[in-house]
PDB file of C-alpha atoms in Angstrom:
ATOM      1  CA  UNK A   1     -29.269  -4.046 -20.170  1.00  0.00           C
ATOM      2  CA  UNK A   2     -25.963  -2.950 -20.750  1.00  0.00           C
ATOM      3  CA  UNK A   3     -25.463  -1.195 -17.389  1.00  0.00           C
ATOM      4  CA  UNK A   4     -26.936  -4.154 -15.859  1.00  0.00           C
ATOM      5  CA  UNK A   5     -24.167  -6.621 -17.121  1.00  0.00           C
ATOM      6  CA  UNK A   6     -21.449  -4.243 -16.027  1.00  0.00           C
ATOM      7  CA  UNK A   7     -22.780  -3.485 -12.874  1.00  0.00           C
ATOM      8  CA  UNK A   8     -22.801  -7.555 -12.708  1.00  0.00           C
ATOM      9  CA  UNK A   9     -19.461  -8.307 -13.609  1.00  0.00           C
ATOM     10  CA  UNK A  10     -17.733  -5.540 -11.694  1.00  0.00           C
ATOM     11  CA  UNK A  11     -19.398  -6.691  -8.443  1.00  0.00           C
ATOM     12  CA  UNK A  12     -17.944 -10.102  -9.249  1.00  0.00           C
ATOM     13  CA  UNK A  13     -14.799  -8.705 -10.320  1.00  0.00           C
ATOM     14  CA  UNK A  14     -14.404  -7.354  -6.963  1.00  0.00           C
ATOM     15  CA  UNK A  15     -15.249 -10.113  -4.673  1.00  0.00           C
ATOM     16  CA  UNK A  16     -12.663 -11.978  -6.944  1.00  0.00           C
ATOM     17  CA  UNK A  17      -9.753 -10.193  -5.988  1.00  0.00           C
ATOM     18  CA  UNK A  18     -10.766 -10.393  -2.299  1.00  0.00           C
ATOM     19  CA  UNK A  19     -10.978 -14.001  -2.822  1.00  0.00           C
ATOM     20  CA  UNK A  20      -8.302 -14.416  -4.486  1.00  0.00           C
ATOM     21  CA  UNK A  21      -6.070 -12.368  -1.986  1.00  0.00           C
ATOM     22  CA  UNK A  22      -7.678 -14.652   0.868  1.00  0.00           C
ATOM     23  CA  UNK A  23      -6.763 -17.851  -0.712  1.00  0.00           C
ATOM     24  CA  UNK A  24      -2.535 -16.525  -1.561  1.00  0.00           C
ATOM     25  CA  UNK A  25      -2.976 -15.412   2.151  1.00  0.00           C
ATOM     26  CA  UNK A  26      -3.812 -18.945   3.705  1.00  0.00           C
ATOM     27  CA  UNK A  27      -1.045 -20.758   1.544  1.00  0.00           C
ATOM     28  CA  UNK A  28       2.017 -18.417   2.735  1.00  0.00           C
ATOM     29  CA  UNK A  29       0.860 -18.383   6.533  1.00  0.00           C
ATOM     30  CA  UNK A  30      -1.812 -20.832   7.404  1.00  0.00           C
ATOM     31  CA  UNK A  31      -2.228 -19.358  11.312  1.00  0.00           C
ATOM     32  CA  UNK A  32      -5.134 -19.820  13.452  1.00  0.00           C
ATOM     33  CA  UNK A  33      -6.162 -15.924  13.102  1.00  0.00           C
ATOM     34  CA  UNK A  34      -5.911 -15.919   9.450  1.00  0.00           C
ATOM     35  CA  UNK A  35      -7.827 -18.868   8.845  1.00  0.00           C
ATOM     36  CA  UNK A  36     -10.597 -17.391  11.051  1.00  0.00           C
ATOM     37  CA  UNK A  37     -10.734 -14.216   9.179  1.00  0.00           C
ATOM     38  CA  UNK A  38      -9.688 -15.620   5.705  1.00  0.00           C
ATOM     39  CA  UNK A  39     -12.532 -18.327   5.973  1.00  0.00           C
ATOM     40  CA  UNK A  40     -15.485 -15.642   7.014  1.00  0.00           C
ATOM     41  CA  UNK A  41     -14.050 -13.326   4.141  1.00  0.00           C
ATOM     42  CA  UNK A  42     -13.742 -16.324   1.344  1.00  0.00           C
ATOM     43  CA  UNK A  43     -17.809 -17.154   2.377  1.00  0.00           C
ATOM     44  CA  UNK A  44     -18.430 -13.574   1.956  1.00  0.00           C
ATOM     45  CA  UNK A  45     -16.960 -13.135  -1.274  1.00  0.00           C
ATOM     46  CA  UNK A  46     -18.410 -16.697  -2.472  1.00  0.00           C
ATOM     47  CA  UNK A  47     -21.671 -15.215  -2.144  1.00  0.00           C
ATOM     48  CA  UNK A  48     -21.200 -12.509  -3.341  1.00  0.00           C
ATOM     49  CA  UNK A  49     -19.543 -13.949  -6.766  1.00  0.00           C
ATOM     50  CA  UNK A  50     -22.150 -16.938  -6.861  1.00  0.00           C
ATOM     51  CA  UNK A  51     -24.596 -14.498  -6.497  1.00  0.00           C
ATOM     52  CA  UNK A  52     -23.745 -11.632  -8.807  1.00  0.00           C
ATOM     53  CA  UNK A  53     -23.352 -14.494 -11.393  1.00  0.00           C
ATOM     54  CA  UNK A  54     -26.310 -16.494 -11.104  1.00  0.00           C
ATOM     55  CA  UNK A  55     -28.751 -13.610 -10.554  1.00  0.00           C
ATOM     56  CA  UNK A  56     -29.524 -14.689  -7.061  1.00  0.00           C
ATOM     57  CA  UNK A  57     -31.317 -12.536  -5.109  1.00  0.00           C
ATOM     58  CA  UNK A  58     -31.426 -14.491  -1.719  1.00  0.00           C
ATOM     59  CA  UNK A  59     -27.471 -14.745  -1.723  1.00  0.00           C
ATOM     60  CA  UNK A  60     -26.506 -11.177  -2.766  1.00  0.00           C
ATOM     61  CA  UNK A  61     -28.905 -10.152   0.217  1.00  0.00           C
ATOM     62  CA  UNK A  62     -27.049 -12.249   2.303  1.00  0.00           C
ATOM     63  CA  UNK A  63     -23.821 -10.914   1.027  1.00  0.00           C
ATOM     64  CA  UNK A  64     -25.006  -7.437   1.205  1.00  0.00           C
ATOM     65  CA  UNK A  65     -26.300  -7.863   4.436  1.00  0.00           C
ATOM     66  CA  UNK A  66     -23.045  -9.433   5.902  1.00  0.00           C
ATOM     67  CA  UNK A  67     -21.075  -6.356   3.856  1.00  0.00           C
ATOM     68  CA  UNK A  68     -22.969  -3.640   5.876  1.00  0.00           C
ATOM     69  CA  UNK A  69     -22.074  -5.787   9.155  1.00  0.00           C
ATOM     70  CA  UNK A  70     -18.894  -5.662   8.505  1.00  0.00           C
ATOM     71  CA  UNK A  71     -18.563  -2.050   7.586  1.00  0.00           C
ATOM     72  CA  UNK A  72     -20.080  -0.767  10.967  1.00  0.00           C
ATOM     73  CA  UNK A  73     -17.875  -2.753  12.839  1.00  0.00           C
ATOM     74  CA  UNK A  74     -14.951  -1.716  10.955  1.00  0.00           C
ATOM     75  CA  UNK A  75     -16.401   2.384  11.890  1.00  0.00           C
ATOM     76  CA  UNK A  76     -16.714   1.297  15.398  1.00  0.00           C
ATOM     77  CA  UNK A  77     -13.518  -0.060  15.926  1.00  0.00           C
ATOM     78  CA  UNK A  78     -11.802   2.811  13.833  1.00  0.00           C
ATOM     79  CA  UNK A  79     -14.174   5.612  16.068  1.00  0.00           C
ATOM     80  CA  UNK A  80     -13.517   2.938  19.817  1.00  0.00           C
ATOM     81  CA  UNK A  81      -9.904   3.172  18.981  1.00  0.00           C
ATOM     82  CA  UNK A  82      -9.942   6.643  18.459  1.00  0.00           C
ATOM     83  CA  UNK A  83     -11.468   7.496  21.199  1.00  0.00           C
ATOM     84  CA  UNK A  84      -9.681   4.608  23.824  1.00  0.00           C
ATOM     85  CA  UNK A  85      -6.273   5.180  22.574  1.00  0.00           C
ATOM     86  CA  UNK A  86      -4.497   4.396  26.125  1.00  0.00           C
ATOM     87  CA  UNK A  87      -6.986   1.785  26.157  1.00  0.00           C
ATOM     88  CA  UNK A  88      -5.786   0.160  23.349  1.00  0.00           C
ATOM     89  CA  UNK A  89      -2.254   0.541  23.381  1.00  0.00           C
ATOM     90  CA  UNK A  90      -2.691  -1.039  26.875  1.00  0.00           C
ATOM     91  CA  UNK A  91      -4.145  -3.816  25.137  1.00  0.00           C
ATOM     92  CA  UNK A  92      -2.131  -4.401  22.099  1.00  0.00           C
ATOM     93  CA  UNK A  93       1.085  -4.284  24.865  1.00  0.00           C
ATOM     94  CA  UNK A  94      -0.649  -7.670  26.759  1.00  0.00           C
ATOM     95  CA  UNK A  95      -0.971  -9.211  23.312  1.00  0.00           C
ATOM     96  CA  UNK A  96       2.450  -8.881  22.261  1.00  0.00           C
ATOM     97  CA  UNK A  97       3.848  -9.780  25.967  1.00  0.00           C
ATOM     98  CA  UNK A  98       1.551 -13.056  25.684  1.00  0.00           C
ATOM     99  CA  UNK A  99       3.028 -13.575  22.414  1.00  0.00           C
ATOM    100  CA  UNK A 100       6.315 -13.567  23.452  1.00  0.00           C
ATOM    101  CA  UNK A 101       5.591 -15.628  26.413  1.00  0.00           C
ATOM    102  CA  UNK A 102       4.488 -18.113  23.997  1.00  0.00           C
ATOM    103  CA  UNK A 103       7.301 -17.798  21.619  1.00  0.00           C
ATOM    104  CA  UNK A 104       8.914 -21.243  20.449  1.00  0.00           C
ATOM    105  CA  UNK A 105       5.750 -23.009  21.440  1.00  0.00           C
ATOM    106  CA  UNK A 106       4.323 -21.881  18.127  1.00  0.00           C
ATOM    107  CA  UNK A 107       6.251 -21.736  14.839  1.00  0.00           C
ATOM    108  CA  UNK A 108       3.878 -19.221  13.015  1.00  0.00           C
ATOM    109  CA  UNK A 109       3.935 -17.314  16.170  1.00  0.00           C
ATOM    110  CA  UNK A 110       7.617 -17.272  16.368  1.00  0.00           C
ATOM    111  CA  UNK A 111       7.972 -16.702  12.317  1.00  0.00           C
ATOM    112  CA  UNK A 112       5.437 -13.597  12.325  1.00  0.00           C
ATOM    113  CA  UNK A 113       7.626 -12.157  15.611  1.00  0.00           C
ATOM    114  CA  UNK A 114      11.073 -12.441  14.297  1.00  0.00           C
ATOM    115  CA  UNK A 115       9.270 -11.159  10.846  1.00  0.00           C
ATOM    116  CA  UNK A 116       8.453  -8.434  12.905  1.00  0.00           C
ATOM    117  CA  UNK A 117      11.520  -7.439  14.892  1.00  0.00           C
ATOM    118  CA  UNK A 118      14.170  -7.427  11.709  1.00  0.00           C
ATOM    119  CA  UNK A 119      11.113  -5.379   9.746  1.00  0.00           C
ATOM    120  CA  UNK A 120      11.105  -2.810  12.260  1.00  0.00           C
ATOM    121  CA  UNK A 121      14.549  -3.479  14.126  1.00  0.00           C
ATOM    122  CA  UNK A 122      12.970  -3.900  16.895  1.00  0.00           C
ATOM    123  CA  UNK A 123      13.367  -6.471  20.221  1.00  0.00           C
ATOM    124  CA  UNK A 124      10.651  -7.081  22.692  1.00  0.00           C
ATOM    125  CA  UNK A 125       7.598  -5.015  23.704  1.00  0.00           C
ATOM    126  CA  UNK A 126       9.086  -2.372  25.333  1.00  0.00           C
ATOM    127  CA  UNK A 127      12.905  -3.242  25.657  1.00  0.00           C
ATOM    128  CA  UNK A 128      14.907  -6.284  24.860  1.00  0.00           C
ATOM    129  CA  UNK A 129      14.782  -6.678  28.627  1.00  0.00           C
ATOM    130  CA  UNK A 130      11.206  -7.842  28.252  1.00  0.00           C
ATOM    131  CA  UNK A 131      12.348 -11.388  26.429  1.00  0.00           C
ATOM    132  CA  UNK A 132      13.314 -12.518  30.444  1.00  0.00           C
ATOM    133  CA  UNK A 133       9.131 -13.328  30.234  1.00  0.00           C
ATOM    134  CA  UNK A 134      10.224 -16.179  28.138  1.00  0.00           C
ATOM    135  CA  UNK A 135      11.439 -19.620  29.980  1.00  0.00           C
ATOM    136  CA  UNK A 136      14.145 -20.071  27.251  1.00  0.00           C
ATOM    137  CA  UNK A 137      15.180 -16.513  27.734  1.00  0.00           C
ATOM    138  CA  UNK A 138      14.372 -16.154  31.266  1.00  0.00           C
ATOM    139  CA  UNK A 139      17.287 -14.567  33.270  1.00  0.00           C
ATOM    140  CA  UNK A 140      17.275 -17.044  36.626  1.00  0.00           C
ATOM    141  CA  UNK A 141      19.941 -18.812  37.991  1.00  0.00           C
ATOM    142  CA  UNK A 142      17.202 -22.150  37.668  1.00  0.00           C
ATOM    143  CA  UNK A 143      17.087 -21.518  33.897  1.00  0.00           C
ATOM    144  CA  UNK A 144      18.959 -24.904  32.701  1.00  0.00           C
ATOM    145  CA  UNK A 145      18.153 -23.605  28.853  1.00  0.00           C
ATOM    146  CA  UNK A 146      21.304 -22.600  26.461  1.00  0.00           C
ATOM    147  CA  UNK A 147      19.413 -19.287  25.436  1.00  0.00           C
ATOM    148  CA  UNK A 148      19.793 -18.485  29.380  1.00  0.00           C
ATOM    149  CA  UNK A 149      19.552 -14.188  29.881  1.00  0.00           C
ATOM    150  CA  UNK A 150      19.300 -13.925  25.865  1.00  0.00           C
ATOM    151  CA  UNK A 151      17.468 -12.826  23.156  1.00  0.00           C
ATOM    152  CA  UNK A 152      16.487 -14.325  19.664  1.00  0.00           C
ATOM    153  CA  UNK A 153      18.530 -13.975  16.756  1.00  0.00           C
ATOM    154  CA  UNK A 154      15.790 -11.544  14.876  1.00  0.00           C
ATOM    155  CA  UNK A 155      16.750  -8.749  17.519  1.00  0.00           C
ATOM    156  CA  UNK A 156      20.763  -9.018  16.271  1.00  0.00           C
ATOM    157  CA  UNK A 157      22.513  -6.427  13.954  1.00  0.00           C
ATOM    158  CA  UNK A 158      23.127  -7.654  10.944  1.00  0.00           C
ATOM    159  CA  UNK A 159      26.161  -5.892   8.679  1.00  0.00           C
ATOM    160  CA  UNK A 160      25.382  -5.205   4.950  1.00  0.00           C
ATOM    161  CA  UNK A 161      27.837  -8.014   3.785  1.00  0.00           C
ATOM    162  CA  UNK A 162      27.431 -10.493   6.267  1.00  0.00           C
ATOM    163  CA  UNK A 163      26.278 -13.330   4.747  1.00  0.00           C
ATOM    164  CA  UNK A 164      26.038 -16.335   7.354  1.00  0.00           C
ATOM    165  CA  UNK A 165      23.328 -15.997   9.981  1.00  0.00           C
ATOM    166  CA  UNK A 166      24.700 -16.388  13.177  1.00  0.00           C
ATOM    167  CA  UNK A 167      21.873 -17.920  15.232  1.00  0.00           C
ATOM    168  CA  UNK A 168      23.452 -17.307  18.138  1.00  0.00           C
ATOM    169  CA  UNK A 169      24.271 -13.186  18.312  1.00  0.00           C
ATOM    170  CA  UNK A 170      21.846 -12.630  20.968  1.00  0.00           C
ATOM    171  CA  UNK A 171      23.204 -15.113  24.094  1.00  0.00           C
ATOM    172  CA  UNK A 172      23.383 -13.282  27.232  1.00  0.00           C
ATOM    173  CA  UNK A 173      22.788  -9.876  25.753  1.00  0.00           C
ATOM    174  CA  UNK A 174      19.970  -9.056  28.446  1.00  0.00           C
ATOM    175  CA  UNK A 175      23.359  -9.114  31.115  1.00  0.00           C
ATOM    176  CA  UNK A 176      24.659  -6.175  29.056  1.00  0.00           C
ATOM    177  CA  UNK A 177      23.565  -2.599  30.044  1.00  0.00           C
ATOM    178  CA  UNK A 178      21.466  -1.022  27.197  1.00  0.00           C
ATOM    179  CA  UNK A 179      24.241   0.977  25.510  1.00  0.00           C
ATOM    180  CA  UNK A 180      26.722  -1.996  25.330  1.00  0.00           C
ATOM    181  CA  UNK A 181      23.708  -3.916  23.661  1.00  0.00           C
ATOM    182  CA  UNK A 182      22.900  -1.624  21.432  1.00  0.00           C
ATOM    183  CA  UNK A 183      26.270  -2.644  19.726  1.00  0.00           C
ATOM    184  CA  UNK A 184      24.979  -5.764  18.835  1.00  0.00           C
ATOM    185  CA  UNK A 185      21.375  -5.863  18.830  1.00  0.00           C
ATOM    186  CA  UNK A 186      18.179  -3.588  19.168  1.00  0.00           C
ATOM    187  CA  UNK A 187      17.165  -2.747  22.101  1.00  0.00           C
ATOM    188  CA  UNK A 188      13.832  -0.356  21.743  1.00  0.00           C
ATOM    189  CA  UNK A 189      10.629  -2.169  22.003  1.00  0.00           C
ATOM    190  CA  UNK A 190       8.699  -3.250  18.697  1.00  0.00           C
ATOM    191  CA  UNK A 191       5.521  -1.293  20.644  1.00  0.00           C
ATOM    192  CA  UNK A 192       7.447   1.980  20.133  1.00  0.00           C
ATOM    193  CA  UNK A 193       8.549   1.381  16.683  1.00  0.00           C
ATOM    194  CA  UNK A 194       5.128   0.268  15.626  1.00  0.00           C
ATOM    195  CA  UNK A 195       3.463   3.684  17.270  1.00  0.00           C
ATOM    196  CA  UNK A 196       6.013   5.369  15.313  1.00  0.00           C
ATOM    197  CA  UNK A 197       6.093   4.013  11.757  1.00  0.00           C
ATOM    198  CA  UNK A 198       2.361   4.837  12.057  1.00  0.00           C
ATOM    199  CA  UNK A 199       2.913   8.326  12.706  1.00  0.00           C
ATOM    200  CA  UNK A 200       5.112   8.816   9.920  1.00  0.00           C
ATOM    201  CA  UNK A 201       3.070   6.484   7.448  1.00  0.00           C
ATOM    202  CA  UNK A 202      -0.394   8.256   8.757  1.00  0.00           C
ATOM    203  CA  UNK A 203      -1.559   8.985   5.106  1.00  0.00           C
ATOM    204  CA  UNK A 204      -0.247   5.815   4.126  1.00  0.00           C
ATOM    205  CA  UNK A 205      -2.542   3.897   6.666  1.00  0.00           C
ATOM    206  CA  UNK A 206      -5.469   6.502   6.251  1.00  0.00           C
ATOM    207  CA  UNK A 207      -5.752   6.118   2.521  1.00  0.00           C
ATOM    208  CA  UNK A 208      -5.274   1.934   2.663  1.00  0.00           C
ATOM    209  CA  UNK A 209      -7.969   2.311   5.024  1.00  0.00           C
ATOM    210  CA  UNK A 210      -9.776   4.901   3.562  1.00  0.00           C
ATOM    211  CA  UNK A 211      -9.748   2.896   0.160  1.00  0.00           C
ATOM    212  CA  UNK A 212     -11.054  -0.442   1.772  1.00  0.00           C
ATOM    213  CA  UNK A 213     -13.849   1.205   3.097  1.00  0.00           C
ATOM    214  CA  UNK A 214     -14.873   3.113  -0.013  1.00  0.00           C
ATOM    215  CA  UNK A 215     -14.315  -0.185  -1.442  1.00  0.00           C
ATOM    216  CA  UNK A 216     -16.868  -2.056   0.411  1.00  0.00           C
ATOM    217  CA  UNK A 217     -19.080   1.151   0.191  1.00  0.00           C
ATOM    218  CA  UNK A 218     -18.937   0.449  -3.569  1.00  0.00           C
ATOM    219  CA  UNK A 219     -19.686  -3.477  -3.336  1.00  0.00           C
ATOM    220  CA  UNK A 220     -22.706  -2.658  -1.306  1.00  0.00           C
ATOM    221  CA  UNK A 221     -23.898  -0.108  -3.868  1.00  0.00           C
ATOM    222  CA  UNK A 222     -23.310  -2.456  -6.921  1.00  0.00           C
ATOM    223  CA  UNK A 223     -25.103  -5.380  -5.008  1.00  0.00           C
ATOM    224  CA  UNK A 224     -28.131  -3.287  -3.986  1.00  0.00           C
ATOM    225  CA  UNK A 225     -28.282  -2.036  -7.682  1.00  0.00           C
ATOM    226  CA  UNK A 226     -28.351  -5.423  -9.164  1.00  0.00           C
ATOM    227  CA  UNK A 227     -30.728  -6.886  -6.370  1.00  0.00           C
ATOM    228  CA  UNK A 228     -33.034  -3.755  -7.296  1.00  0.00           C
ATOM    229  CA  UNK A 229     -32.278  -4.717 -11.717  1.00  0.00           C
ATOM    230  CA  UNK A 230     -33.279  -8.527 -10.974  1.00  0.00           C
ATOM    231  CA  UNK A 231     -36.489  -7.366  -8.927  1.00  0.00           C
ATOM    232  CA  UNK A 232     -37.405  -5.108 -11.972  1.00  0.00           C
ATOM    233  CA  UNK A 233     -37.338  -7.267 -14.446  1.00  0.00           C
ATOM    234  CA  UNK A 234     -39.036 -10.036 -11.873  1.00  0.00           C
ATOM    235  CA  UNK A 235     -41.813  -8.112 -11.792  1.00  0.00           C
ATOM    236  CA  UNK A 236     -41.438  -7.079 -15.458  1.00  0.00           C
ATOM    237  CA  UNK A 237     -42.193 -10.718 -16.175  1.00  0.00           C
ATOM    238  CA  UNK A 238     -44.882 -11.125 -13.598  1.00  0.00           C
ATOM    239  CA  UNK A 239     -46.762  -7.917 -15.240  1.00  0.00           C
ATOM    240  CA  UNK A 240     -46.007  -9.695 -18.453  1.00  0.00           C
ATOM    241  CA  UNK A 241     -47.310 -13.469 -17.483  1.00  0.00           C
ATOM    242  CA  UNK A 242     -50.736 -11.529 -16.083  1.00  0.00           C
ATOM    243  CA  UNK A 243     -51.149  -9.965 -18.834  1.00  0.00           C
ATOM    244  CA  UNK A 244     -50.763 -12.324 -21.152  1.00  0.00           C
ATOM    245  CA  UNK A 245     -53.239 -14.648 -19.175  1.00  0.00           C
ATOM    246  CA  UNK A 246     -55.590 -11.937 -19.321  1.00  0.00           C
ATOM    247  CA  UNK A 247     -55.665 -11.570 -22.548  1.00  0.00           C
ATOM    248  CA  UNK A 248     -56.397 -15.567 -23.164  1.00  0.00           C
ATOM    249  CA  UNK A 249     -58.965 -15.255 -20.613  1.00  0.00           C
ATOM    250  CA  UNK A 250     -60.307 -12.236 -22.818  1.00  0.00           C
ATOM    251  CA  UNK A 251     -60.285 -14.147 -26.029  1.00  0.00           C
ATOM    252  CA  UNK A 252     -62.894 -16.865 -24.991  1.00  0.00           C
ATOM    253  CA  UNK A 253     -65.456 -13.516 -25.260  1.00  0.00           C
ATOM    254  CA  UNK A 254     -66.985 -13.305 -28.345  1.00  0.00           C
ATOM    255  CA  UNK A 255     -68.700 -10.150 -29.600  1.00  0.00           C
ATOM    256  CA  UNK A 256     -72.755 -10.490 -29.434  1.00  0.00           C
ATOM    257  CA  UNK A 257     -74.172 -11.818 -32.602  1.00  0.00           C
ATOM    258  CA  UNK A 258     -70.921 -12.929 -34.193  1.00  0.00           C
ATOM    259  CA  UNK A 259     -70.961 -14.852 -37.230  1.00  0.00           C
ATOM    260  CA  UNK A 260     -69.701 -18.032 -36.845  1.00  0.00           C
ATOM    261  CA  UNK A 261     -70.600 -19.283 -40.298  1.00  0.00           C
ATOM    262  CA  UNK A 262     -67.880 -19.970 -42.952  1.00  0.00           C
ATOM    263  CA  UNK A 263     -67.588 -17.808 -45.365  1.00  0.00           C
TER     264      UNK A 263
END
């Protein structure tokens, strides 16, 4: 009974901290994506703590069966992506060029790319050239906007001791050739700087990945284990009921000539 209850509580203890790391999520940076994903992964984890909790079978089949889902996809995309890496990168470099199209029209969109280009000093997809896709930034002699030929502030060098923001460092820096930019902003794409921080963080990535899977490998384990306890002792108690009704049955049988008279 012991191992039952811990098997119980760690299973819940686990689809806690997902849940709790889905919630912290959704209050710092309510975007579209992550409410798509942090809404599937807070019903998964509901289930899977209601579940483990109240000894429901029907919901921690559910949540196992969703878990297993979740991990072959995960496989799939880890073995497609593997396997289609031009593919992807082609991919992932139309995503980011739609996202900068879209820049300004979208203020989590435009938070999470300037978040992205001072992380990585970085500036557009493949050069700081590519911000011309932007209307605001767009290098045409029909561009009436301020930000004419520039690029946004997150692609500026920033000094150790400089302690106003200067919103304004990257006007007209898409006129300059790439090693008078460089001066005063950076001018390799956030594409390249991504594929390379991977590279040098491989282990890093493997083992975060590594450990969510194993992770997930170990919530399906716990739930199967306690969906295989609650069916044990379900029958235990079925076994139990029958025979106790048999034995009822068996006690309205009396033994032939059986004295009945008082004593």
């Amino acid at each position: 009974m012991r191992g039952y209850r811990a098997i119980k509580y760690i299973l819940f203890f686990c689809c806690y901290v997902f849940w709790v790391n889905v919630v912290d999520t959704l209050t710092v940076d309510p975007a579209l994506l992550l409410i798509v994903v942090g809404s599937v992964m807070f019903l998964i984890t509901f289930l899977g703590c209601f579940g483990a909790l109240r000894n429901a079978t029907c919901l921690l089949k559910l949540f196992l069966g969703i878990l297993v889902v979740v991990l072959l996809l995960q496989i799939a995309a880890g073995v497609v992506g593997y396997l289609f890496t031009d593919m992807v990168m082609e991919r992932t470099e139309r995503l980011m060029m739609k996202a900068i199209v879209r820049y300004r029209e979208d203020q989590d969109l435009e938070n999470a790319i300037d978040f992205i280009q001072k992380k990585f000093q970085c500036c557009g997809v493949e050069s700081y050239k590519d911000w011309s896709h932007n209307v605001y930034f767009e290098c045409t002699d029909t561009n009436p906007s301020l930000e004419f030929c520039g690029v946004p502030f997150s692609c500026c060098i920033h000094l150790q001791n400089q302690t106003v923001l200067n919103t304004m460092c990257g006007y007209g820096m898409q006129q300059l050739q790439q090693h008078t930019a460089a001066q005063g902003i950076f001018t390799i794409g956030c594409l390249e700087k991504i594929v390379w921080w991977a590279k040098n963080n491989l282990l890093l990535v493997a083992g975060l990945t590594g450990g969510l899977l194993l992770l997930e490998v170990f919530m399906i384990g716990l739930a199967a284990t306690q969906i295989s306890r609650i069916k044990k002792v379900q029958q235990q108690k079925k076994e139990n009921a029958e025979r106790g009704k048999s034995e009822r049955k068996d006690s309205y049988w009396y033994p032939a000539f059986a004295n009945f008279d008082d004593e």
